Amino acid sequence: MSAEQESIFIGIEIEEPAASDPELARKLEEVCPVSIFEATDSGTEIIASRLDECVLCGLCVEAAPAGAVTIVKKYEG
Amino acid sequence: MRFYEYEARKIVELAGIPVTEYGFCRTPEEARAAAEKIDGPTVVKSQVLTGGRMKAGGVQFADTPDEAATHAETILGLEINGHMPRGVLVDPKAEVKQEYYAGVVWDGTAKKPLMLFSDMGGIDIEQVAEEHPDHVGRGHISNLDPVFDFQAKQVIARTGVTGSQLTRATPILARLAELFREKDMLLAEINPLAELTDGRFVALDAHMEMEGEAVGRQAKLLREELEIAEDDTRESYEPSDFERRVKEIDASDHRGVIQGKDHNFDGNLGLVIGAGGGSLTLTDAVRSQGGKPANYSEIGGNPSVAKACGLAREVLQKDGVEKIAVMMSIVSNTRVDIVARGVIKACLELGLDPSETIAVFRIPGAWEEEGAKILDYYGVEYYDRSVSLWDAAGRAVEKVQG
Ligand code: SF4
């Protein structure tokens, strides 16, 4: 799952099955300081309009299983 | 926040400082009634938030209530420095034996309130301090501890005032200092503080300025005691749409701070500047090198991308703006990458090329490397701390002037 639309600078990718894990979704919602994730019954929803607010703190990456969450800096590509 | 004289008078009165019986009036009829109540010669004063009332004819003396009403009618229609009066103050023409000055100001260097007293009242304290320094007594007070009368007494005694005058003036200065702290004032002055022929001390005129951030905390005084409406901002001029919108953007998000002013600015170089006192320095640096700023601004304290974008959008949309300069002081802790994202986003949303629109970007600060990557990607000319504020401003002027 990825949410790059609407953002200019930052994209976030969450691999399956982590993206559909409601438990991880709650964690991501809790750790992100700029409220980019929303926990739903079917897993994590990324609020695309908030992606550019990402402060690159890496807390979401740490909260998820290794390699499940990737931050994409579009200006590096 | 500034106060009209009649409100400042009420503030000192509430603090227990004696004042003469005064009347705030909005019509000539009210002025006549106030003069009748005073039952003697009066002075009718324009209530405007600007100086130069006396010179402009905004202060008139009246011997009868009819005369007071006539003066009120004239003054109520008299514009002073672009300000129409809110009303007039009708005051008894006091029998004054001597005029003094009592004031408390915020000393930004010492970070403490400073009490001031002079036995030469009725004129500007700055003038007295310059021409007769031995007639001005000074003394700091604590930000936390209560103000004691002996502290006020020491300040007054430094001007050579003794005896019953010293005894009577002391509690007035001490109460003024107490009110300064309790009511979050930046300036509280009584000038003149008059010694009447019967020996009483009264405040004949008062001037107060409250810290803008304290307005919420002082709601009881402002809304209940003084009945000042919430939308009565007391700006010295009507804020422009630009200023209003920037204020709204700032209020919509608690992260970081932005400010924008464009009163008397009509240049072609938009400024997104700030941090560590950098705004004034940078505005001066642009002007001194022949540039024409389109606005003044302040940005700092790590705003969100949306906030930085909002300020940049507003600046870019101002009439006449050709380019913007994004610059901050050397001591900025604000994240460079976040501001870079904000201003570039503003350009892109408005269909502008960031490399053409952003004349220079100079923000030494946190996350410099990340910021440089973004600026490189969009082809924006940027500088780090090795380039001075002066040089960065000069480069912006050079680019906007082609
Ligand atoms: S890096 Fe930090 S700010 Fe960005 S999405 Fe992850 S938790 Fe949120």
GROMACS .gro file of C-alpha atoms and ligand atoms in nm:
model
  487
    1MET     CA    1   0.000   0.000   0.000
    2SER     CA    2   0.129   0.348  -0.075
    3ALA     CA    3   0.000   0.700  -0.057
    4GLU     CA    4   0.195   0.935  -0.275
    5GLN     CA    5  -0.088   1.119  -0.442
    6GLU     CA    6  -0.151   1.478  -0.319
    7SER     CA    7   0.194   1.503  -0.164
    8ILE     CA    8   0.491   1.681  -0.315
    9PHE     CA    9   0.780   1.583  -0.096
   10ILE     CA   10   0.703   1.270   0.101
   11GLY     CA   11   0.552   0.932   0.023
   12ILE     CA   12   0.494   0.642   0.262
   13GLU     CA   13   0.472   0.277   0.170
   14ILE     CA   14   0.341   0.005   0.396
   15GLU     CA   15   0.389  -0.354   0.288
   16GLU     CA   16   0.123  -0.622   0.330
   17PRO     CA   17   0.032  -0.789   0.561
   18ALA     CA   18   0.142  -0.505   0.794
   19ALA     CA   19  -0.084  -0.256   0.615
   20SER     CA   20  -0.393  -0.462   0.705
   21ASP     CA   21  -0.293  -0.526   1.066
   22PRO     CA   22  -0.534  -0.332   1.296
   23GLU     CA   23  -0.291  -0.365   1.586
   24LEU     CA   24  -0.008  -0.199   1.390
   25ALA     CA   25  -0.252   0.061   1.262
   26ARG     CA   26  -0.327   0.169   1.620
   27LYS     CA   27   0.046   0.189   1.696
   28LEU     CA   28   0.117   0.399   1.389
   29GLU     CA   29  -0.169   0.634   1.470
   30GLU     CA   30  -0.028   0.674   1.821
   31VAL     CA   31   0.338   0.733   1.735
   32CYS     CA   32   0.315   0.972   1.443
   33PRO     CA   33   0.353   1.329   1.580
   34VAL     CA   34   0.184   1.484   1.278
   35SER     CA   35  -0.116   1.247   1.249
   36ILE     CA   36  -0.043   1.096   0.912
   37PHE     CA   37  -0.192   0.752   0.999
   38GLU     CA   38  -0.547   0.662   1.085
   39ALA     CA   39  -0.639   0.324   1.230
   40THR     CA   40  -0.942   0.160   1.067
   41ASP     CA   41  -1.095  -0.187   1.101
   42SER     CA   42  -0.917  -0.293   0.788
   43GLY     CA   43  -0.576  -0.163   0.889
   44THR     CA   44  -0.382   0.160   0.834
   45GLU     CA   45  -0.511   0.447   0.630
   46ILE     CA   46  -0.260   0.710   0.522
   47ILE     CA   47  -0.393   1.064   0.516
   48ALA     CA   48  -0.239   1.176   0.192
   49SER     CA   49  -0.306   1.546   0.248
   50ARG     CA   50  -0.083   1.537   0.559
   51LEU     CA   51   0.212   1.352   0.409
   52ASP     CA   52   0.416   1.664   0.344
   53GLU     CA   53   0.402   1.741   0.716
   54CYS     CA   54   0.614   1.434   0.793
   55VAL     CA   55   0.905   1.540   1.015
   56LEU     CA   56   1.111   1.234   0.925
   57CYS     CA   57   1.129   1.123   1.289
   58GLY     CA   58   1.128   0.754   1.190
   59LEU     CA   59   0.896   0.649   1.472
   60CYS     CA   60   0.658   0.474   1.231
   61VAL     CA   61   0.946   0.277   1.081
   62GLU     CA   62   1.057   0.169   1.429
   63ALA     CA   63   0.705   0.078   1.537
   64ALA     CA   64   0.650  -0.157   1.243
   65PRO     CA   65   0.817  -0.490   1.166
   66ALA     CA   66   1.151  -0.441   0.989
   67GLY     CA   67   1.106  -0.321   0.633
   68ALA     CA   68   0.726  -0.291   0.654
   69VAL     CA   69   0.712   0.090   0.647
   70THR     CA   70   0.923   0.294   0.407
   71ILE     CA   71   0.947   0.671   0.389
   72VAL     CA   72   1.005   0.797   0.038
   73LYS     CA   73   1.168   1.135  -0.010
   74LYS     CA   74   1.050   1.234  -0.352
   75TYR     CA   75   1.318   1.500  -0.387
   76GLU     CA   76   1.587   1.236  -0.373
   77GLY     CA   77   1.462   1.042  -0.668
   78MET     CA   78  -0.254   4.647   2.357
   79ARG     CA   79  -0.305   5.020   2.392
   80PHE     CA   80  -0.566   5.198   2.598
   81TYR     CA   81  -0.752   5.523   2.562
   82GLU     CA   82  -0.682   5.778   2.831
   83TYR     CA   83  -1.023   5.727   2.994
   84GLU     CA   84  -0.952   5.356   3.021
   85ALA     CA   85  -0.599   5.411   3.152
   86ARG     CA   86  -0.751   5.646   3.411
   87LYS     CA   87  -0.994   5.375   3.514
   88ILE     CA   88  -0.709   5.122   3.544
   89VAL     CA   89  -0.514   5.344   3.783
   90GLU     CA   90  -0.833   5.420   3.973
   91LEU     CA   91  -0.900   5.046   4.015
   92ALA     CA   92  -0.548   5.010   4.152
   93GLY     CA   93  -0.634   5.257   4.429
   94ILE     CA   94  -0.450   5.557   4.285
   95PRO     CA   95  -0.639   5.886   4.335
   96VAL     CA   96  -0.774   6.051   4.020
   97THR     CA   97  -0.982   6.362   3.965
   98GLU     CA   98  -1.352   6.319   3.894
   99TYR     CA   99  -1.370   6.268   3.520
  100GLY     CA  100  -1.637   6.189   3.266
  101PHE     CA  101  -1.603   5.997   2.941
  102CYS     CA  102  -1.855   6.139   2.694
  103ARG     CA  103  -1.964   6.047   2.345
  104THR     CA  104  -2.186   6.350   2.278
  105PRO     CA  105  -2.179   6.726   2.353
  106GLU     CA  106  -2.482   6.677   2.582
  107GLU     CA  107  -2.294   6.420   2.788
  108ALA     CA  108  -1.997   6.660   2.803
  109ARG     CA  109  -2.226   6.937   2.931
  110ALA     CA  110  -2.366   6.706   3.198
  111ALA     CA  111  -2.016   6.597   3.304
  112ALA     CA  112  -1.904   6.963   3.330
  113GLU     CA  113  -2.213   7.049   3.535
  114LYS     CA  114  -2.128   6.766   3.773
  115ILE     CA  115  -1.769   6.889   3.806
  116ASP     CA  116  -1.910   7.235   3.880
  117GLY     CA  117  -1.607   7.443   3.781
  118PRO     CA  118  -1.364   7.506   3.492
  119THR     CA  119  -1.295   7.194   3.287
  120VAL     CA  120  -1.062   7.059   3.025
  121VAL     CA  121  -1.211   6.864   2.733
  122LYS     CA  122  -0.973   6.608   2.580
  123SER     CA  123  -1.001   6.404   2.261
  124GLN     CA  124  -0.986   6.027   2.317
  125VAL     CA  125  -0.763   5.900   2.038
  126LEU     CA  126  -0.489   5.639   2.028
  127THR     CA  127  -0.229   5.878   1.896
  128GLY     CA  128  -0.009   6.160   2.020
  129GLY     CA  129  -0.011   6.531   1.931
  130ARG     CA  130  -0.361   6.605   2.066
  131MET     CA  131  -0.270   6.942   2.211
  132LYS     CA  132  -0.109   7.068   1.888
  133ALA     CA  133  -0.401   6.945   1.678
  134GLY     CA  134  -0.657   7.125   1.895
  135GLY     CA  135  -0.779   6.807   2.063
  136VAL     CA  136  -0.747   6.957   2.413
  137GLN     CA  137  -0.960   7.262   2.503
  138PHE     CA  138  -1.034   7.448   2.825
  139ALA     CA  139  -1.387   7.548   2.924
  140ASP     CA  140  -1.517   7.779   3.196
  141THR     CA  141  -1.883   7.677   3.169
  142PRO     CA  142  -2.078   7.359   3.087
  143ASP     CA  143  -2.200   7.523   2.763
  144GLU     CA  144  -1.845   7.593   2.659
  145ALA     CA  145  -1.750   7.233   2.742
  146ALA     CA  146  -2.034   7.111   2.516
  147THR     CA  147  -1.920   7.338   2.231
  148HIS     CA  148  -1.560   7.218   2.261
  149ALA     CA  149  -1.679   6.857   2.275
  150GLU     CA  150  -1.873   6.905   1.952
  151THR     CA  151  -1.563   7.043   1.776
  152ILE     CA  152  -1.329   6.779   1.915
  153LEU     CA  153  -1.564   6.489   1.836
  154GLY     CA  154  -1.543   6.585   1.466
  155LEU     CA  155  -1.168   6.645   1.468
  156GLU     CA  156  -0.942   6.387   1.304
  157ILE     CA  157  -0.598   6.364   1.461
  158ASN     CA  158  -0.322   6.185   1.266
  159GLY     CA  159  -0.584   5.986   1.078
  160HIS     CA  160  -0.774   5.887   1.396
  161MET     CA  161  -1.129   5.992   1.476
  162PRO     CA  162  -1.190   6.023   1.851
  163ARG     CA  163  -1.386   5.760   2.036
  164GLY     CA  164  -1.520   6.033   2.264
  165VAL     CA  165  -1.398   6.310   2.490
  166LEU     CA  166  -1.280   6.311   2.847
  167VAL     CA  167  -1.413   6.596   3.059
  168ASP     CA  168  -1.182   6.667   3.349
  169PRO     CA  169  -1.175   6.938   3.615
  170LYS     CA  170  -0.911   7.201   3.546
  171ALA     CA  171  -0.701   7.116   3.846
  172GLU     CA  172  -0.531   7.370   4.072
  173VAL     CA  173  -0.182   7.230   4.038
  174LYS     CA  174   0.106   7.320   4.268
  175GLN     CA  175   0.361   7.091   4.104
  176GLU     CA  176   0.365   6.825   3.833
  177TYR     CA  177   0.553   6.496   3.871
  178TYR     CA  178   0.604   6.189   3.656
  179ALA     CA  179   0.553   5.831   3.779
  180GLY     CA  180   0.605   5.538   3.549
  181VAL     CA  181   0.694   5.172   3.519
  182VAL     CA  182   0.838   5.030   3.199
  183TRP     CA  183   0.960   4.689   3.095
  184ASP     CA  184   1.339   4.687   3.084
  185GLY     CA  185   1.416   4.430   2.816
  186THR     CA  186   1.789   4.431   2.893
  187ALA     CA  187   1.750   4.365   3.265
  188LYS     CA  188   1.436   4.154   3.202
  189LYS     CA  189   1.266   4.328   3.493
  190PRO     CA  190   1.017   4.613   3.536
  191LEU     CA  191   1.183   4.949   3.596
  192MET     CA  192   1.023   5.214   3.818
  193LEU     CA  193   1.078   5.574   3.712
  194PHE     CA  194   0.998   5.896   3.893
  195SER     CA  195   1.065   6.258   3.816
  196ASP     CA  196   0.985   6.584   3.987
  197MET     CA  197   0.957   6.740   3.640
  198GLY     CA  198   0.623   6.606   3.517
  199GLY     CA  199   0.404   6.714   3.230
  200ILE     CA  200   0.675   6.677   2.968
  201ASP     CA  201   0.827   6.374   2.795
  202ILE     CA  202   1.027   6.165   3.039
  203GLU     CA  203   1.283   6.099   2.761
  204GLN     CA  204   1.345   6.473   2.736
  205VAL     CA  205   1.383   6.507   3.114
  206ALA     CA  206   1.620   6.208   3.124
  207GLU     CA  207   1.835   6.366   2.855
  208GLU     CA  208   1.836   6.726   2.974
  209HIS     CA  209   1.804   6.680   3.351
  210PRO     CA  210   1.925   6.328   3.435
  211ASP     CA  211   1.950   6.415   3.807
  212HIS     CA  212   1.572   6.472   3.808
  213VAL     CA  213   1.493   6.111   3.716
  214GLY     CA  214   1.498   5.834   3.978
  215ARG     CA  215   1.512   5.471   3.868
  216GLY     CA  216   1.486   5.132   4.034
  217HIS     CA  217   1.411   4.778   3.921
  218ILE     CA  218   1.153   4.557   4.087
  219SER     CA  219   1.133   4.181   4.097
  220ASN     CA  220   0.917   3.988   3.852
  221LEU     CA  221   0.792   3.769   4.135
  222ASP     CA  222   0.823   3.933   4.478
  223PRO     CA  223   0.572   4.193   4.596
  224VAL     CA  224   0.661   4.559   4.553
  225PHE     CA  225   0.739   4.725   4.884
  226ASP     CA  226   0.679   5.092   4.954
  227PHE     CA  227   1.042   5.143   5.055
  228GLN     CA  228   1.152   5.052   4.701
  229ALA     CA  229   0.927   5.321   4.554
  230LYS     CA  230   1.043   5.562   4.822
  231GLN     CA  231   1.409   5.509   4.728
  232VAL     CA  232   1.334   5.583   4.362
  233ILE     CA  233   1.146   5.903   4.444
  234ALA     CA  234   1.405   6.017   4.697
  235ARG     CA  235   1.673   5.997   4.427
  236THR     CA  236   1.512   6.303   4.264
  237GLY     CA  237   1.549   6.506   4.584
  238VAL     CA  238   1.181   6.490   4.681
  239THR     CA  239   1.140   6.484   5.060
  240GLY     CA  240   0.885   6.539   5.337
  241SER     CA  241   0.511   6.507   5.283
  242GLN     CA  242   0.554   6.501   4.903
  243LEU     CA  243   0.773   6.191   4.939
  244THR     CA  244   0.524   6.032   5.176
  245ARG     CA  245   0.226   6.099   4.947
  246ALA     CA  246   0.394   5.999   4.619
  247THR     CA  247   0.539   5.673   4.756
  248PRO     CA  248   0.221   5.458   4.768
  249ILE     CA  249   0.120   5.588   4.425
  250LEU     CA  250   0.441   5.468   4.259
  251ALA     CA  251   0.429   5.140   4.454
  252ARG     CA  252   0.068   5.076   4.344
  253LEU     CA  253   0.155   5.163   3.987
  254ALA     CA  254   0.437   4.908   3.996
  255GLU     CA  255   0.206   4.646   4.146
  256LEU     CA  256  -0.057   4.713   3.879
  257PHE     CA  257   0.212   4.696   3.607
  258ARG     CA  258   0.294   4.340   3.711
  259GLU     CA  259  -0.054   4.218   3.795
  260LYS     CA  260  -0.206   4.348   3.473
  261ASP     CA  261   0.081   4.238   3.246
  262MET     CA  262   0.165   4.589   3.130
  263LEU     CA  263   0.457   4.687   2.912
  264LEU     CA  264   0.414   5.051   3.008
  265ALA     CA  265   0.223   5.219   3.289
  266GLU     CA  266   0.273   5.588   3.337
  267ILE     CA  267   0.106   5.878   3.510
  268ASN     CA  268   0.209   6.206   3.356
  269PRO     CA  269   0.142   6.442   3.509
  270LEU     CA  270   0.101   6.315   3.859
  271ALA     CA  271  -0.017   6.638   4.015
  272GLU     CA  272   0.030   6.779   4.360
  273LEU     CA  273  -0.275   7.000   4.402
  274THR     CA  274  -0.276   7.325   4.594
  275ASP     CA  275  -0.451   7.145   4.882
  276GLY     CA  276  -0.158   6.899   4.903
  277ARG     CA  277  -0.337   6.596   4.749
  278PHE     CA  278  -0.165   6.390   4.479
  279VAL     CA  279  -0.383   6.287   4.183
  280ALA     CA  280  -0.324   6.127   3.844
  281LEU     CA  281  -0.419   6.386   3.582
  282ASP     CA  282  -0.328   6.175   3.280
  283ALA     CA  283  -0.230   5.810   3.243
  284HIS     CA  284  -0.090   5.599   2.965
  285MET     CA  285  -0.100   5.219   2.965
  286GLU     CA  286   0.009   4.949   2.727
  287MET     CA  287  -0.059   4.582   2.793
  288GLU     CA  288   0.140   4.287   2.659
  289GLY     CA  289  -0.060   4.154   2.364
  290GLU     CA  290  -0.016   3.792   2.473
  291ALA     CA  291  -0.182   3.871   2.807
  292VAL     CA  292  -0.516   3.974   2.661
  293GLY     CA  293  -0.671   3.630   2.736
  294ARG     CA  294  -0.540   3.629   3.093
  295GLN     CA  295  -0.670   3.981   3.159
  296ALA     CA  296  -1.022   3.912   3.031
  297LYS     CA  297  -1.182   4.028   3.357
  298LEU     CA  298  -1.021   4.371   3.338
  299LEU     CA  299  -1.069   4.412   2.964
  300ARG     CA  300  -1.421   4.274   2.917
  301GLU     CA  301  -1.587   4.337   3.255
  302GLU     CA  302  -1.420   4.643   3.404
  303LEU     CA  303  -1.336   4.833   3.086
  304GLU     CA  304  -1.604   4.677   2.861
  305ILE     CA  305  -1.368   4.643   2.566
  306ALA     CA  306  -1.514   4.421   2.294
  307GLU     CA  307  -1.312   4.116   2.187
  308ASP     CA  308  -1.277   4.238   1.829
  309ASP     CA  309  -1.148   4.578   1.943
  310THR     CA  310  -0.781   4.504   1.868
  311ARG     CA  311  -0.644   4.857   1.916
  312GLU     CA  312  -0.410   4.834   1.618
  313SER     CA  313  -0.271   5.175   1.526
  314TYR     CA  314  -0.420   5.125   1.179
  315GLU     CA  315  -0.680   4.903   1.013
  316PRO     CA  316  -0.508   4.568   0.938
  317SER     CA  317  -0.486   4.482   0.568
  318ASP     CA  318  -0.637   4.165   0.420
  319PHE     CA  319  -0.283   4.027   0.400
  320GLU     CA  320  -0.225   4.089   0.770
  321ARG     CA  321  -0.559   3.943   0.866
  322ARG     CA  322  -0.507   3.628   0.661
  323VAL     CA  323  -0.156   3.569   0.796
  324LYS     CA  324  -0.293   3.606   1.147
  325GLU     CA  325  -0.563   3.349   1.074
  326ILE     CA  326  -0.308   3.104   0.935
  327ASP     CA  327  -0.095   3.150   1.245
  328ALA     CA  328  -0.390   3.096   1.478
  329SER     CA  329  -0.503   2.780   1.300
  330ASP     CA  330  -0.194   2.582   1.403
  331HIS     CA  331  -0.005   2.594   1.733
  332ARG     CA  332   0.330   2.494   1.583
  333GLY     CA  333   0.576   2.776   1.519
  334VAL     CA  334   0.495   3.141   1.473
  335ILE     CA  335   0.435   3.352   1.166
  336GLN     CA  336   0.357   3.720   1.138
  337GLY     CA  337   0.306   3.940   0.839
  338LYS     CA  338   0.277   4.317   0.808
  339ASP     CA  339   0.247   4.524   0.496
  340HIS     CA  340   0.145   4.865   0.629
  341ASN     CA  341   0.348   5.119   0.426
  342PHE     CA  342   0.518   4.846   0.219
  343ASP     CA  343   0.456   4.832  -0.153
  344GLY     CA  344   0.774   4.686  -0.302
  345ASN     CA  345   0.839   4.398  -0.538
  346LEU     CA  346   1.046   4.173  -0.312
  347GLY     CA  347   0.836   3.957  -0.081
  348LEU     CA  348   1.004   3.863   0.245
  349VAL     CA  349   0.969   3.535   0.432
  350ILE     CA  350   1.218   3.609   0.705
  351GLY     CA  351   1.277   3.579   1.074
  352ALA     CA  352   1.423   3.388   1.366
  353GLY     CA  353   1.640   3.524   1.642
  354GLY     CA  354   1.554   3.885   1.570
  355GLY     CA  355   1.649   3.844   1.205
  356SER     CA  356   1.344   4.013   1.059
  357LEU     CA  357   1.433   4.373   1.137
  358THR     CA  358   1.797   4.322   1.042
  359LEU     CA  359   1.703   4.161   0.712
  360THR     CA  360   1.439   4.420   0.623
  361ASP     CA  361   1.700   4.691   0.688
  362ALA     CA  362   1.961   4.501   0.486
  363VAL     CA  363   1.723   4.482   0.188
  364ARG     CA  364   1.631   4.850   0.211
  365SER     CA  365   1.987   4.971   0.265
  366GLN     CA  366   2.091   4.799  -0.056
  367GLY     CA  367   1.822   4.964  -0.263
  368GLY     CA  368   1.562   4.687  -0.241
  369LYS     CA  369   1.191   4.746  -0.199
  370PRO     CA  370   1.032   4.500   0.043
  371ALA     CA  371   0.670   4.413  -0.022
  372ASN     CA  372   0.613   4.325   0.341
  373TYR     CA  373   0.766   4.259   0.678
  374SER     CA  374   0.736   3.911   0.822
  375GLU     CA  375   0.846   3.684   1.099
  376ILE     CA  376   0.870   3.309   1.085
  377GLY     CA  377   1.027   3.086   1.345
  378GLY     CA  378   0.985   2.835   1.622
  379ASN     CA  379   0.948   2.543   1.383
  380PRO     CA  380   0.621   2.603   1.205
  381SER     CA  381   0.444   2.327   1.017
  382VAL     CA  382   0.488   2.295   0.642
  383ALA     CA  383   0.131   2.423   0.602
  384LYS     CA  384   0.209   2.734   0.805
  385ALA     CA  385   0.529   2.816   0.615
  386CYS     CA  386   0.341   2.751   0.293
  387GLY     CA  387   0.053   2.972   0.404
  388LEU     CA  388   0.282   3.268   0.477
  389ALA     CA  389   0.472   3.225   0.150
  390ARG     CA  390   0.145   3.200  -0.046
  391GLU     CA  391   0.015   3.520   0.106
  392VAL     CA  392   0.340   3.704   0.034
  393LEU     CA  393   0.353   3.573  -0.324
  394GLN     CA  394  -0.003   3.683  -0.390
  395LYS     CA  395   0.055   4.042  -0.284
  396ASP     CA  396   0.023   4.298  -0.560
  397GLY     CA  397   0.356   4.383  -0.722
  398VAL     CA  398   0.556   4.093  -0.576
  399GLU     CA  399   0.800   3.957  -0.833
  400LYS     CA  400   1.018   3.734  -0.620
  401ILE     CA  401   1.050   3.629  -0.259
  402ALA     CA  402   1.355   3.607  -0.039
  403VAL     CA  403   1.352   3.342   0.231
  404MET     CA  404   1.611   3.432   0.492
  405MET     CA  405   1.675   3.376   0.858
  406SER     CA  406   1.923   3.477   1.122
  407ILE     CA  407   2.227   3.271   1.210
  408VAL     CA  408   2.075   3.155   1.538
  409SER     CA  409   1.771   2.994   1.382
  410ASN     CA  410   1.661   2.661   1.528
  411THR     CA  411   1.385   2.631   1.274
  412ARG     CA  412   1.411   2.331   1.046
  413VAL     CA  413   1.543   2.429   0.709
  414ASP     CA  414   1.379   2.138   0.525
  415ILE     CA  415   1.034   2.215   0.664
  416VAL     CA  416   1.051   2.582   0.560
  417ALA     CA  417   1.192   2.479   0.221
  418ARG     CA  418   0.900   2.244   0.171
  419GLY     CA  419   0.656   2.516   0.272
  420VAL     CA  420   0.781   2.788   0.038
  421ILE     CA  421   0.834   2.552  -0.256
  422LYS     CA  422   0.485   2.413  -0.206
  423ALA     CA  423   0.346   2.767  -0.213
  424CYS     CA  424   0.521   2.834  -0.545
  425LEU     CA  425   0.399   2.509  -0.699
  426GLU     CA  426   0.041   2.558  -0.579
  427LEU     CA  427   0.039   2.900  -0.743
  428GLY     CA  428   0.183   2.763  -1.065
  429LEU     CA  429   0.519   2.937  -1.015
  430ASP     CA  430   0.865   2.795  -1.076
  431PRO     CA  431   1.048   2.788  -0.739
  432SER     CA  432   1.387   2.841  -0.903
  433GLU     CA  433   1.264   3.162  -1.063
  434THR     CA  434   1.041   3.282  -0.783
  435ILE     CA  435   1.264   3.232  -0.479
  436ALA     CA  436   1.540   3.490  -0.523
  437VAL     CA  437   1.750   3.347  -0.242
  438PHE     CA  438   1.705   3.101   0.039
  439ARG     CA  439   1.932   3.152   0.336
  440ILE     CA  440   1.838   2.957   0.641
  441PRO     CA  441   2.117   2.829   0.854
  442GLY     CA  442   1.956   2.600   1.106
  443ALA     CA  443   1.849   2.252   1.193
  444TRP     CA  444   1.834   1.989   0.919
  445GLU     CA  445   2.039   2.199   0.680
  446GLU     CA  446   2.149   1.902   0.470
  447GLU     CA  447   1.795   1.783   0.417
  448GLY     CA  448   1.692   2.135   0.324
  449ALA     CA  449   1.978   2.157   0.073
  450LYS     CA  450   1.859   1.838  -0.097
  451ILE     CA  451   1.511   1.987  -0.149
  452LEU     CA  452   1.648   2.321  -0.270
  453ASP     CA  453   1.891   2.147  -0.507
  454TYR     CA  454   1.611   1.935  -0.647
  455TYR     CA  455   1.403   2.243  -0.730
  456GLY     CA  456   1.700   2.450  -0.848
  457VAL     CA  457   1.666   2.718  -0.579
  458GLU     CA  458   1.971   2.939  -0.505
  459TYR     CA  459   2.055   2.891  -0.139
  460TYR     CA  460   2.316   2.994   0.112
  461ASP     CA  461   2.437   2.862   0.442
  462ARG     CA  462   2.578   3.051   0.741
  463SER     CA  463   2.905   3.129   0.561
  464VAL     CA  464   2.714   3.396   0.366
  465SER     CA  465   2.617   3.696   0.580
  466LEU     CA  466   2.264   3.830   0.615
  467TRP     CA  467   2.381   4.145   0.439
  468ASP     CA  468   2.521   3.954   0.141
  469ALA     CA  469   2.216   3.729   0.110
  470ALA     CA  470   1.986   4.034   0.118
  471GLY     CA  471   2.207   4.206  -0.140
  472ARG     CA  472   2.185   3.906  -0.370
  473ALA     CA  473   1.805   3.902  -0.340
  474VAL     CA  474   1.791   4.272  -0.430
  475GLU     CA  475   2.022   4.215  -0.725
  476LYS     CA  476   1.804   3.934  -0.857
  477VAL     CA  477   1.472   4.112  -0.821
  478GLN     CA  478   1.611   4.421  -0.989
  479GLY     CA  479   1.729   4.206  -1.280
  480SF4     S1  480   0.853   0.953   1.004
  480SF4    FE1  481   0.753   1.036   1.186
  480SF4     S2  482   0.634   1.207   1.109
  480SF4    FE2  483   0.688   1.084   0.932
  480SF4     S3  484   0.515   0.948   0.907
  480SF4    FE3  485   0.663   0.839   1.032
  480SF4     S4  486   0.602   0.884   1.241
  480SF4    FE4  487   0.495   1.033   1.111
   0.00000   0.00000   0.00000
